[in-house]
Amino acid sequence: MAGKHIVVVGSSNMDLVAKAPRIPVIGETLTGTDFFMVPGGKGANQAVAAAKLGADVILVAKLGNDLFASKSLENFKSVNINTTHIEQLDGVPSGIAIIAIDDNGQNSIIVVPGANGKLTPADIDKAQSDIKSAAVVIAQLEIPIETVERAAKIANENNVPFILDPAPAKPLSDKLLSMVDIIKPNETEAKILTDIEVIDQPSAEKAANALLAKGVKTVIITLGEKGLLLATKDGAKFIEAIAVQAVDSTAAGDAFTGALATAIAQGKTITDAVELAKAVAAFSVTKTGAQTSMPTLKELNEFLEK
Ligand code: RIB
């Protein structure tokens, strides 16, 4: 990618995953069928997705000084992610996620931020020269919002496209939204951002228009297996999803964002970038785990040929 790297500002977790026939209800103890521990976290997942597709990726993140951190770092190095801006803190645990997956591949997640909550605007300032020279900057919301705002501001001031994956969703300031080039909420996140119930194409268009009105340049609202809406001020179009047998939907959104950023960094059009992103997301749903479910280009092509 000739010097044009992607900067991912975000969380890194260790995912503790249990599989069970269904997600337990409150107060219920359920016997599970499988357990595994895999590196996750929305920021790290997106970084790995992009790196496995061949992008040069710099991850800006915070970890504890524990076994989970060592495992995550090992994994980043195995896919050539630049870890210069990953700091390890003593006395703070690495972020973790407790994930339950049911027989339909659906999940429920509890995230405990740990060190992710200590990623500050000052950390972004330390990575400033890499942000200024990046092809794209990506962030999500598992880190403090002021840190996301700082990354958006530096990207904006230097004409570097800023992609926000607003997960886990929370209402965002007009100031932040005005600095976002591409936002990619799913239907639940779109509702939290706009207060508009998103269930189909017309309601997705309404929510997208509300975000465009705040100054976001491109809105992508994903609706799971139904497909996605791609909207800019020039109009909106609905794009079908690729039908797959879901094994584990964890990190499908991260797969999408990592691939989208990769394609944008390579100078692809937004439509081509979305096509790549939806294929990578579909692939990830057919595999178990977060970072373990991201494909290389070769694996993706084999999957698409089937
Ligand atoms: O988006 C999936 C991710 O959400 C998981 O890897 C988990 O760590 C949580 O951050």
PDB file of C-alpha atoms and ligand atoms in Angstrom:
ATOM      1  CA  MET A   1       0.000   0.000   0.000  1.00  0.00           C
ATOM      2  CA  ALA A   2       3.080   2.220  -0.529  1.00  0.00           C
ATOM      3  CA  GLY A   3       3.324   4.056   2.763  1.00  0.00           C
ATOM      4  CA  LYS A   4      -0.391   4.681   3.095  1.00  0.00           C
ATOM      5  CA  HIS A   5      -1.337   3.003   6.319  1.00  0.00           C
ATOM      6  CA  ILE A   6      -4.551   2.667   8.306  1.00  0.00           C
ATOM      7  CA  VAL A   7      -4.620   3.893  11.912  1.00  0.00           C
ATOM      8  CA  VAL A   8      -7.073   2.055  14.158  1.00  0.00           C
ATOM      9  CA  VAL A   9      -7.836   3.780  17.457  1.00  0.00           C
ATOM     10  CA  GLY A  10      -9.673   1.393  19.725  1.00  0.00           C
ATOM     11  CA  SER A  11     -10.135  -1.369  22.212  1.00  0.00           C
ATOM     12  CA  SER A  12      -8.417  -4.691  22.617  1.00  0.00           C
ATOM     13  CA  ASN A  13     -10.116  -7.383  24.709  1.00  0.00           C
ATOM     14  CA  MET A  14      -9.699 -11.018  25.500  1.00  0.00           C
ATOM     15  CA  ASP A  15     -12.968 -12.778  24.641  1.00  0.00           C
ATOM     16  CA  LEU A  16     -14.085 -15.559  26.979  1.00  0.00           C
ATOM     17  CA  VAL A  17     -16.635 -17.386  24.894  1.00  0.00           C
ATOM     18  CA  ALA A  18     -19.170 -20.017  25.950  1.00  0.00           C
ATOM     19  CA  LYS A  19     -21.453 -21.805  23.510  1.00  0.00           C
ATOM     20  CA  ALA A  20     -24.885 -23.033  24.596  1.00  0.00           C
ATOM     21  CA  PRO A  21     -28.069 -24.077  22.797  1.00  0.00           C
ATOM     22  CA  ARG A  22     -29.532 -20.687  23.676  1.00  0.00           C
ATOM     23  CA  ILE A  23     -28.657 -17.520  25.601  1.00  0.00           C
ATOM     24  CA  PRO A  24     -29.676 -17.979  29.278  1.00  0.00           C
ATOM     25  CA  VAL A  25     -32.466 -15.822  30.698  1.00  0.00           C
ATOM     26  CA  ILE A  26     -32.019 -13.861  33.946  1.00  0.00           C
ATOM     27  CA  GLY A  27     -31.497 -16.165  36.929  1.00  0.00           C
ATOM     28  CA  GLU A  28     -30.991 -19.271  34.777  1.00  0.00           C
ATOM     29  CA  THR A  29     -28.003 -21.666  34.843  1.00  0.00           C
ATOM     30  CA  LEU A  30     -27.515 -23.409  31.519  1.00  0.00           C
ATOM     31  CA  THR A  31     -25.146 -26.207  30.543  1.00  0.00           C
ATOM     32  CA  GLY A  32     -22.888 -25.084  27.716  1.00  0.00           C
ATOM     33  CA  THR A  33     -21.334 -27.124  24.920  1.00  0.00           C
ATOM     34  CA  ASP A  34     -17.983 -25.404  24.334  1.00  0.00           C
ATOM     35  CA  PHE A  35     -15.614 -22.766  25.757  1.00  0.00           C
ATOM     36  CA  PHE A  36     -12.689 -20.906  24.234  1.00  0.00           C
ATOM     37  CA  MET A  37     -10.583 -17.823  24.785  1.00  0.00           C
ATOM     38  CA  VAL A  38      -9.709 -15.708  21.727  1.00  0.00           C
ATOM     39  CA  PRO A  39      -8.412 -12.169  21.178  1.00  0.00           C
ATOM     40  CA  GLY A  40     -11.210  -9.666  20.535  1.00  0.00           C
ATOM     41  CA  GLY A  41     -12.182  -6.051  21.149  1.00  0.00           C
ATOM     42  CA  LYS A  42     -13.735  -3.955  18.420  1.00  0.00           C
ATOM     43  CA  GLY A  43     -10.619  -1.907  17.676  1.00  0.00           C
ATOM     44  CA  ALA A  44      -8.272  -4.879  17.605  1.00  0.00           C
ATOM     45  CA  ASN A  45     -10.745  -6.947  15.568  1.00  0.00           C
ATOM     46  CA  GLN A  46     -10.931  -4.218  12.921  1.00  0.00           C
ATOM     47  CA  ALA A  47      -7.145  -3.887  12.896  1.00  0.00           C
ATOM     48  CA  VAL A  48      -6.746  -7.649  12.387  1.00  0.00           C
ATOM     49  CA  ALA A  49      -9.429  -7.720   9.666  1.00  0.00           C
ATOM     50  CA  ALA A  50      -7.577  -5.008   7.716  1.00  0.00           C
ATOM     51  CA  ALA A  51      -4.123  -6.496   8.307  1.00  0.00           C
ATOM     52  CA  LYS A  52      -5.203  -9.969   7.144  1.00  0.00           C
ATOM     53  CA  LEU A  53      -6.484  -8.414   3.916  1.00  0.00           C
ATOM     54  CA  GLY A  54      -3.015  -6.955   3.351  1.00  0.00           C
ATOM     55  CA  ALA A  55      -3.314  -3.420   4.768  1.00  0.00           C
ATOM     56  CA  ASP A  56      -0.507  -1.720   6.712  1.00  0.00           C
ATOM     57  CA  VAL A  57      -2.124  -1.198  10.099  1.00  0.00           C
ATOM     58  CA  ILE A  58      -1.078   0.817  13.133  1.00  0.00           C
ATOM     59  CA  LEU A  59      -3.157   0.079  16.247  1.00  0.00           C
ATOM     60  CA  VAL A  60      -3.411   2.716  18.977  1.00  0.00           C
ATOM     61  CA  ALA A  61      -4.595   0.918  22.122  1.00  0.00           C
ATOM     62  CA  LYS A  62      -3.991   0.231  25.822  1.00  0.00           C
ATOM     63  CA  LEU A  63      -3.483  -3.139  27.478  1.00  0.00           C
ATOM     64  CA  GLY A  64      -2.744  -4.311  30.991  1.00  0.00           C
ATOM     65  CA  ASN A  65       0.436  -6.148  31.892  1.00  0.00           C
ATOM     66  CA  ASP A  66      -1.120  -9.588  32.030  1.00  0.00           C
ATOM     67  CA  LEU A  67      -1.432 -12.887  30.223  1.00  0.00           C
ATOM     68  CA  PHE A  68      -4.307 -11.590  28.078  1.00  0.00           C
ATOM     69  CA  ALA A  69      -2.139  -8.703  26.877  1.00  0.00           C
ATOM     70  CA  SER A  70       0.721 -11.058  25.917  1.00  0.00           C
ATOM     71  CA  LYS A  71      -1.672 -13.261  23.929  1.00  0.00           C
ATOM     72  CA  SER A  72      -3.148 -10.243  22.111  1.00  0.00           C
ATOM     73  CA  LEU A  73       0.268  -8.791  21.294  1.00  0.00           C
ATOM     74  CA  GLU A  74       1.409 -12.159  19.980  1.00  0.00           C
ATOM     75  CA  ASN A  75      -1.604 -12.230  17.711  1.00  0.00           C
ATOM     76  CA  PHE A  76      -1.029  -8.652  16.435  1.00  0.00           C
ATOM     77  CA  LYS A  77       2.581  -9.493  15.595  1.00  0.00           C
ATOM     78  CA  SER A  78       1.525 -12.635  13.727  1.00  0.00           C
ATOM     79  CA  VAL A  79      -0.454 -10.466  11.269  1.00  0.00           C
ATOM     80  CA  ASN A  80       2.160  -7.660  11.126  1.00  0.00           C
ATOM     81  CA  ILE A  81       0.176  -4.991  12.954  1.00  0.00           C
ATOM     82  CA  ASN A  82       2.399  -2.106  14.053  1.00  0.00           C
ATOM     83  CA  THR A  83       2.228  -2.083  17.877  1.00  0.00           C
ATOM     84  CA  THR A  84       4.381   1.030  18.512  1.00  0.00           C
ATOM     85  CA  HIS A  85       1.392   2.903  19.951  1.00  0.00           C
ATOM     86  CA  ILE A  86       0.121   0.105  22.182  1.00  0.00           C
ATOM     87  CA  GLU A  87       0.980   0.879  25.769  1.00  0.00           C
ATOM     88  CA  GLN A  88       0.816  -1.617  28.639  1.00  0.00           C
ATOM     89  CA  LEU A  89      -0.230  -0.386  32.074  1.00  0.00           C
ATOM     90  CA  ASP A  90       0.702  -1.913  35.415  1.00  0.00           C
ATOM     91  CA  GLY A  91      -2.081  -2.476  37.919  1.00  0.00           C
ATOM     92  CA  VAL A  92      -4.907  -2.292  35.351  1.00  0.00           C
ATOM     93  CA  PRO A  93      -6.348  -5.437  33.751  1.00  0.00           C
ATOM     94  CA  SER A  94      -6.615  -5.811  29.994  1.00  0.00           C
ATOM     95  CA  GLY A  95     -10.155  -5.435  28.679  1.00  0.00           C
ATOM     96  CA  ILE A  96     -12.250  -8.570  28.582  1.00  0.00           C
ATOM     97  CA  ALA A  97     -15.548  -9.654  27.071  1.00  0.00           C
ATOM     98  CA  ILE A  98     -17.782 -12.454  28.318  1.00  0.00           C
ATOM     99  CA  ILE A  99     -19.636 -13.780  25.286  1.00  0.00           C
ATOM    100  CA  ALA A 100     -22.483 -16.294  25.054  1.00  0.00           C
ATOM    101  CA  ILE A 101     -23.252 -17.804  21.629  1.00  0.00           C
ATOM    102  CA  ASP A 102     -26.398 -19.766  20.837  1.00  0.00           C
ATOM    103  CA  ASP A 103     -27.017 -22.503  18.252  1.00  0.00           C
ATOM    104  CA  ASN A 104     -28.075 -19.887  15.658  1.00  0.00           C
ATOM    105  CA  GLY A 105     -24.766 -18.047  15.962  1.00  0.00           C
ATOM    106  CA  GLN A 106     -26.390 -15.114  17.810  1.00  0.00           C
ATOM    107  CA  ASN A 107     -24.583 -13.680  20.816  1.00  0.00           C
ATOM    108  CA  SER A 108     -24.821 -11.566  23.932  1.00  0.00           C
ATOM    109  CA  ILE A 109     -21.736  -9.738  25.224  1.00  0.00           C
ATOM    110  CA  ILE A 110     -20.633  -8.094  28.478  1.00  0.00           C
ATOM    111  CA  VAL A 111     -17.507  -5.963  28.073  1.00  0.00           C
ATOM    112  CA  VAL A 112     -15.335  -4.868  31.003  1.00  0.00           C
ATOM    113  CA  PRO A 113     -13.097  -2.101  29.571  1.00  0.00           C
ATOM    114  CA  GLY A 114     -10.099  -2.279  31.952  1.00  0.00           C
ATOM    115  CA  ALA A 115      -7.115  -0.651  30.204  1.00  0.00           C
ATOM    116  CA  ASN A 116      -9.276   0.411  27.219  1.00  0.00           C
ATOM    117  CA  GLY A 117     -10.854   3.004  29.501  1.00  0.00           C
ATOM    118  CA  LYS A 118      -7.401   4.546  30.030  1.00  0.00           C
ATOM    119  CA  LEU A 119      -6.737   5.381  26.371  1.00  0.00           C
ATOM    120  CA  THR A 120      -6.631   9.189  26.521  1.00  0.00           C
ATOM    121  CA  PRO A 121      -6.452  12.119  24.084  1.00  0.00           C
ATOM    122  CA  ALA A 122      -2.787  12.446  25.115  1.00  0.00           C
ATOM    123  CA  ASP A 123      -2.187   8.953  23.716  1.00  0.00           C
ATOM    124  CA  ILE A 124      -3.702  10.102  20.430  1.00  0.00           C
ATOM    125  CA  ASP A 125      -1.388  13.113  20.429  1.00  0.00           C
ATOM    126  CA  LYS A 126       1.576  10.749  20.730  1.00  0.00           C
ATOM    127  CA  ALA A 127       0.377   8.976  17.558  1.00  0.00           C
ATOM    128  CA  GLN A 128      -0.367  12.245  15.790  1.00  0.00           C
ATOM    129  CA  SER A 129       2.250  12.033  13.041  1.00  0.00           C
ATOM    130  CA  ASP A 130       1.029   8.549  12.065  1.00  0.00           C
ATOM    131  CA  ILE A 131      -2.565   9.820  12.036  1.00  0.00           C
ATOM    132  CA  LYS A 132      -1.649  12.810   9.861  1.00  0.00           C
ATOM    133  CA  SER A 133       0.030  10.620   7.254  1.00  0.00           C
ATOM    134  CA  ALA A 134      -2.613   7.856   7.281  1.00  0.00           C
ATOM    135  CA  ALA A 135      -4.830   6.845   4.364  1.00  0.00           C
ATOM    136  CA  VAL A 136      -7.742   6.297   6.777  1.00  0.00           C
ATOM    137  CA  VAL A 137      -8.387   6.484  10.533  1.00  0.00           C
ATOM    138  CA  ILE A 138     -10.962   4.221  12.209  1.00  0.00           C
ATOM    139  CA  ALA A 139     -12.442   4.400  15.720  1.00  0.00           C
ATOM    140  CA  GLN A 140     -15.232   2.737  17.699  1.00  0.00           C
ATOM    141  CA  LEU A 141     -16.823   3.519  21.078  1.00  0.00           C
ATOM    142  CA  GLU A 142     -15.209   1.047  23.502  1.00  0.00           C
ATOM    143  CA  ILE A 143     -12.730   3.773  24.514  1.00  0.00           C
ATOM    144  CA  PRO A 144     -13.393   7.197  26.099  1.00  0.00           C
ATOM    145  CA  ILE A 145     -15.365   9.496  23.800  1.00  0.00           C
ATOM    146  CA  GLU A 146     -12.899  12.386  24.213  1.00  0.00           C
ATOM    147  CA  THR A 147     -10.212  10.095  22.797  1.00  0.00           C
ATOM    148  CA  VAL A 148     -12.365   9.351  19.753  1.00  0.00           C
ATOM    149  CA  GLU A 149     -13.015  13.088  19.337  1.00  0.00           C
ATOM    150  CA  ARG A 150      -9.295  13.859  19.452  1.00  0.00           C
ATOM    151  CA  ALA A 151      -8.560  11.277  16.732  1.00  0.00           C
ATOM    152  CA  ALA A 152     -11.414  12.648  14.601  1.00  0.00           C
ATOM    153  CA  LYS A 153     -10.118  16.212  14.991  1.00  0.00           C
ATOM    154  CA  ILE A 154      -6.560  15.385  13.942  1.00  0.00           C
ATOM    155  CA  ALA A 155      -7.817  13.318  11.004  1.00  0.00           C
ATOM    156  CA  ASN A 156     -10.178  16.120   9.949  1.00  0.00           C
ATOM    157  CA  GLU A 157      -7.613  18.875  10.149  1.00  0.00           C
ATOM    158  CA  ASN A 158      -5.326  16.832   7.926  1.00  0.00           C
ATOM    159  CA  ASN A 159      -7.944  15.689   5.389  1.00  0.00           C
ATOM    160  CA  VAL A 160      -7.581  12.061   6.420  1.00  0.00           C
ATOM    161  CA  PRO A 161     -10.904  10.176   6.062  1.00  0.00           C
ATOM    162  CA  PHE A 162     -12.320   9.306   9.503  1.00  0.00           C
ATOM    163  CA  ILE A 163     -14.521   6.199   9.806  1.00  0.00           C
ATOM    164  CA  LEU A 164     -16.586   5.784  12.960  1.00  0.00           C
ATOM    165  CA  ASP A 165     -18.070   2.425  13.904  1.00  0.00           C
ATOM    166  CA  PRO A 166     -20.462   3.660  16.622  1.00  0.00           C
ATOM    167  CA  ALA A 167     -20.440   0.501  18.737  1.00  0.00           C
ATOM    168  CA  PRO A 168     -21.396   0.092  21.493  1.00  0.00           C
ATOM    169  CA  ALA A 169     -23.749   2.926  20.606  1.00  0.00           C
ATOM    170  CA  LYS A 170     -24.378   6.046  22.625  1.00  0.00           C
ATOM    171  CA  PRO A 171     -25.764   9.434  21.590  1.00  0.00           C
ATOM    172  CA  LEU A 172     -22.984  11.468  19.944  1.00  0.00           C
ATOM    173  CA  SER A 173     -22.341  15.222  19.878  1.00  0.00           C
ATOM    174  CA  ASP A 174     -23.050  17.192  16.716  1.00  0.00           C
ATOM    175  CA  LYS A 175     -19.410  18.259  16.820  1.00  0.00           C
ATOM    176  CA  LEU A 176     -18.165  14.659  16.554  1.00  0.00           C
ATOM    177  CA  LEU A 177     -20.702  13.731  13.876  1.00  0.00           C
ATOM    178  CA  SER A 178     -19.645  16.721  11.768  1.00  0.00           C
ATOM    179  CA  MET A 179     -16.101  15.301  11.673  1.00  0.00           C
ATOM    180  CA  VAL A 180     -17.139  11.821  10.517  1.00  0.00           C
ATOM    181  CA  ASP A 181     -16.594  10.877   6.875  1.00  0.00           C
ATOM    182  CA  ILE A 182     -18.182   7.421   7.099  1.00  0.00           C
ATOM    183  CA  ILE A 183     -20.384   6.118   9.910  1.00  0.00           C
ATOM    184  CA  LYS A 184     -21.478   2.499  10.054  1.00  0.00           C
ATOM    185  CA  PRO A 185     -24.174   1.760  12.641  1.00  0.00           C
ATOM    186  CA  ASN A 186     -26.286  -1.380  12.637  1.00  0.00           C
ATOM    187  CA  GLU A 187     -30.046  -0.990  13.081  1.00  0.00           C
ATOM    188  CA  THR A 188     -29.908  -0.885  16.908  1.00  0.00           C
ATOM    189  CA  GLU A 189     -27.064   1.603  16.930  1.00  0.00           C
ATOM    190  CA  ALA A 190     -28.830   3.775  14.318  1.00  0.00           C
ATOM    191  CA  LYS A 191     -31.848   3.970  16.635  1.00  0.00           C
ATOM    192  CA  ILE A 192     -29.690   5.139  19.555  1.00  0.00           C
ATOM    193  CA  LEU A 193     -27.974   7.753  17.371  1.00  0.00           C
ATOM    194  CA  THR A 194     -31.121   9.154  15.728  1.00  0.00           C
ATOM    195  CA  ASP A 195     -34.092   8.041  17.830  1.00  0.00           C
ATOM    196  CA  ILE A 196     -35.577   6.528  14.671  1.00  0.00           C
ATOM    197  CA  GLU A 197     -36.650   2.862  14.810  1.00  0.00           C
ATOM    198  CA  VAL A 198     -34.796   1.136  11.954  1.00  0.00           C
ATOM    199  CA  ILE A 199     -36.510  -1.994  10.675  1.00  0.00           C
ATOM    200  CA  ASP A 200     -36.426  -1.738   6.881  1.00  0.00           C
ATOM    201  CA  GLN A 201     -35.158   0.306   3.953  1.00  0.00           C
ATOM    202  CA  PRO A 202     -37.479   3.350   4.370  1.00  0.00           C
ATOM    203  CA  SER A 203     -36.751   3.654   8.094  1.00  0.00           C
ATOM    204  CA  ALA A 204     -33.011   3.165   7.449  1.00  0.00           C
ATOM    205  CA  GLU A 205     -33.188   6.012   4.891  1.00  0.00           C
ATOM    206  CA  LYS A 206     -34.843   8.262   7.459  1.00  0.00           C
ATOM    207  CA  ALA A 207     -32.141   7.535  10.024  1.00  0.00           C
ATOM    208  CA  ALA A 208     -29.417   7.978   7.391  1.00  0.00           C
ATOM    209  CA  ASN A 209     -30.863  11.373   6.416  1.00  0.00           C
ATOM    210  CA  ALA A 210     -30.812  12.457  10.065  1.00  0.00           C
ATOM    211  CA  LEU A 211     -27.100  11.600  10.246  1.00  0.00           C
ATOM    212  CA  LEU A 212     -26.332  13.266   6.900  1.00  0.00           C
ATOM    213  CA  ALA A 213     -28.057  16.392   8.207  1.00  0.00           C
ATOM    214  CA  LYS A 214     -25.532  16.442  11.071  1.00  0.00           C
ATOM    215  CA  GLY A 215     -22.682  16.626   8.589  1.00  0.00           C
ATOM    216  CA  VAL A 216     -21.696  12.948   8.267  1.00  0.00           C
ATOM    217  CA  LYS A 217     -20.631  12.470   4.635  1.00  0.00           C
ATOM    218  CA  THR A 218     -21.467   8.801   4.090  1.00  0.00           C
ATOM    219  CA  VAL A 219     -23.845   6.647   6.143  1.00  0.00           C
ATOM    220  CA  ILE A 220     -23.888   2.859   5.992  1.00  0.00           C
ATOM    221  CA  ILE A 221     -26.641   1.243   8.056  1.00  0.00           C
ATOM    222  CA  THR A 222     -26.311  -2.520   8.262  1.00  0.00           C
ATOM    223  CA  LEU A 223     -29.454  -4.619   8.760  1.00  0.00           C
ATOM    224  CA  GLY A 224     -27.911  -8.060   9.283  1.00  0.00           C
ATOM    225  CA  GLU A 225     -29.091 -10.685   6.826  1.00  0.00           C
ATOM    226  CA  LYS A 226     -31.491  -8.177   5.199  1.00  0.00           C
ATOM    227  CA  GLY A 227     -28.617  -6.168   3.711  1.00  0.00           C
ATOM    228  CA  LEU A 228     -27.479  -2.588   4.146  1.00  0.00           C
ATOM    229  CA  LEU A 229     -28.256   0.973   3.172  1.00  0.00           C
ATOM    230  CA  LEU A 230     -25.533   3.153   1.671  1.00  0.00           C
ATOM    231  CA  ALA A 231     -26.433   6.853   1.739  1.00  0.00           C
ATOM    232  CA  THR A 232     -24.710  10.117   0.815  1.00  0.00           C
ATOM    233  CA  LYS A 233     -26.131  13.560   0.079  1.00  0.00           C
ATOM    234  CA  ASP A 234     -26.464  12.411  -3.553  1.00  0.00           C
ATOM    235  CA  GLY A 235     -28.875   9.591  -2.703  1.00  0.00           C
ATOM    236  CA  ALA A 236     -29.277   6.201  -1.090  1.00  0.00           C
ATOM    237  CA  LYS A 237     -29.196   2.625  -2.325  1.00  0.00           C
ATOM    238  CA  PHE A 238     -29.986  -0.688  -0.698  1.00  0.00           C
ATOM    239  CA  ILE A 239     -27.455  -3.497  -1.091  1.00  0.00           C
ATOM    240  CA  GLU A 240     -28.357  -7.145  -0.437  1.00  0.00           C
ATOM    241  CA  ALA A 241     -26.389  -9.223   2.060  1.00  0.00           C
ATOM    242  CA  ILE A 242     -24.696 -12.506   1.124  1.00  0.00           C
ATOM    243  CA  ALA A 243     -26.735 -15.402   2.567  1.00  0.00           C
ATOM    244  CA  VAL A 244     -24.677 -17.717   4.784  1.00  0.00           C
ATOM    245  CA  GLN A 245     -25.196 -20.396   7.405  1.00  0.00           C
ATOM    246  CA  ALA A 246     -24.337 -18.431  10.574  1.00  0.00           C
ATOM    247  CA  VAL A 247     -21.995 -20.126  13.028  1.00  0.00           C
ATOM    248  CA  ASP A 248     -20.982 -17.091  15.123  1.00  0.00           C
ATOM    249  CA  SER A 249     -21.916 -13.497  14.342  1.00  0.00           C
ATOM    250  CA  THR A 250     -19.379 -12.056  16.829  1.00  0.00           C
ATOM    251  CA  ALA A 251     -17.242  -9.361  15.175  1.00  0.00           C
ATOM    252  CA  ALA A 252     -19.117  -9.446  11.836  1.00  0.00           C
ATOM    253  CA  GLY A 253     -19.450  -5.658  12.136  1.00  0.00           C
ATOM    254  CA  ASP A 254     -15.722  -5.386  12.867  1.00  0.00           C
ATOM    255  CA  ALA A 255     -14.915  -7.526   9.829  1.00  0.00           C
ATOM    256  CA  PHE A 256     -17.048  -5.132   7.772  1.00  0.00           C
ATOM    257  CA  THR A 257     -15.349  -1.973   9.081  1.00  0.00           C
ATOM    258  CA  GLY A 258     -11.806  -3.357   8.792  1.00  0.00           C
ATOM    259  CA  ALA A 259     -12.437  -4.389   5.191  1.00  0.00           C
ATOM    260  CA  LEU A 260     -14.171  -1.122   4.343  1.00  0.00           C
ATOM    261  CA  ALA A 261     -11.159   0.854   5.586  1.00  0.00           C
ATOM    262  CA  THR A 262      -8.791  -1.391   3.643  1.00  0.00           C
ATOM    263  CA  ALA A 263     -10.641  -0.756   0.405  1.00  0.00           C
ATOM    264  CA  ILE A 264     -10.906   3.006   1.034  1.00  0.00           C
ATOM    265  CA  ALA A 265      -7.162   3.113   1.774  1.00  0.00           C
ATOM    266  CA  GLN A 266      -6.578   1.387  -1.562  1.00  0.00           C
ATOM    267  CA  GLY A 267      -8.533   4.149  -3.335  1.00  0.00           C
ATOM    268  CA  LYS A 268     -11.602   1.997  -4.152  1.00  0.00           C
ATOM    269  CA  THR A 269     -15.000   3.661  -4.608  1.00  0.00           C
ATOM    270  CA  ILE A 270     -17.399   3.528  -1.669  1.00  0.00           C
ATOM    271  CA  THR A 271     -19.626   1.030  -3.541  1.00  0.00           C
ATOM    272  CA  ASP A 272     -16.692  -1.314  -4.207  1.00  0.00           C
ATOM    273  CA  ALA A 273     -15.526  -0.881  -0.613  1.00  0.00           C
ATOM    274  CA  VAL A 274     -18.979  -1.861   0.675  1.00  0.00           C
ATOM    275  CA  GLU A 275     -19.020  -4.936  -1.598  1.00  0.00           C
ATOM    276  CA  LEU A 276     -15.682  -6.099  -0.158  1.00  0.00           C
ATOM    277  CA  ALA A 277     -16.818  -5.295   3.387  1.00  0.00           C
ATOM    278  CA  LYS A 278     -20.062  -7.254   3.104  1.00  0.00           C
ATOM    279  CA  ALA A 279     -18.195 -10.281   1.729  1.00  0.00           C
ATOM    280  CA  VAL A 280     -15.647 -10.192   4.578  1.00  0.00           C
ATOM    281  CA  ALA A 281     -18.464  -9.824   7.123  1.00  0.00           C
ATOM    282  CA  ALA A 282     -20.314 -12.802   5.590  1.00  0.00           C
ATOM    283  CA  PHE A 283     -17.141 -14.895   5.752  1.00  0.00           C
ATOM    284  CA  SER A 284     -16.607 -13.994   9.412  1.00  0.00           C
ATOM    285  CA  VAL A 285     -20.091 -15.177  10.356  1.00  0.00           C
ATOM    286  CA  THR A 286     -19.233 -18.672   9.100  1.00  0.00           C
ATOM    287  CA  LYS A 287     -16.298 -18.968  11.538  1.00  0.00           C
ATOM    288  CA  THR A 288     -16.051 -19.028  15.306  1.00  0.00           C
ATOM    289  CA  GLY A 289     -14.458 -16.250  17.349  1.00  0.00           C
ATOM    290  CA  ALA A 290     -13.591 -12.613  16.688  1.00  0.00           C
ATOM    291  CA  GLN A 291     -10.068 -12.213  15.263  1.00  0.00           C
ATOM    292  CA  THR A 292     -10.031 -15.919  14.416  1.00  0.00           C
ATOM    293  CA  SER A 293     -12.893 -15.346  11.962  1.00  0.00           C
ATOM    294  CA  MET A 294     -11.187 -12.743   9.732  1.00  0.00           C
ATOM    295  CA  PRO A 295     -10.128 -13.988   6.276  1.00  0.00           C
ATOM    296  CA  THR A 296      -7.021 -13.425   4.204  1.00  0.00           C
ATOM    297  CA  LEU A 297      -7.730 -12.370   0.609  1.00  0.00           C
ATOM    298  CA  LYS A 298      -7.048 -15.936  -0.527  1.00  0.00           C
ATOM    299  CA  GLU A 299      -9.541 -17.376   1.977  1.00  0.00           C
ATOM    300  CA  LEU A 300     -12.087 -14.750   0.979  1.00  0.00           C
ATOM    301  CA  ASN A 301     -11.775 -15.561  -2.721  1.00  0.00           C
ATOM    302  CA  GLU A 302     -12.161 -19.291  -2.053  1.00  0.00           C
ATOM    303  CA  PHE A 303     -15.285 -18.548   0.023  1.00  0.00           C
ATOM    304  CA  LEU A 304     -16.788 -16.353  -2.720  1.00  0.00           C
ATOM    305  CA  GLU A 305     -16.161 -19.008  -5.385  1.00  0.00           C
ATOM    306  CA  LYS A 306     -18.329 -21.517  -3.493  1.00  0.00           C
TER     307      LYS A 306
HETATM  308  O1  RIB B   1     -17.542  -6.692  18.134  1.00  0.00           O
HETATM  309  C1  RIB B   1     -17.205  -7.877  18.809  1.00  0.00           C
HETATM  310  C2  RIB B   1     -16.352  -7.551  19.992  1.00  0.00           C
HETATM  311  O2  RIB B   1     -17.130  -6.850  20.938  1.00  0.00           O
HETATM  312  C3  RIB B   1     -15.823  -8.757  20.738  1.00  0.00           C
HETATM  313  O3  RIB B   1     -14.610  -9.219  20.235  1.00  0.00           O
HETATM  314  C4  RIB B   1     -15.761  -8.268  22.171  1.00  0.00           C
HETATM  315  O4  RIB B   1     -14.466  -8.160  22.662  1.00  0.00           O
HETATM  316  C5  RIB B   1     -16.478  -6.925  22.170  1.00  0.00           C
HETATM  317  O5  RIB B   1     -15.599  -5.882  22.203  1.00  0.00           O
END
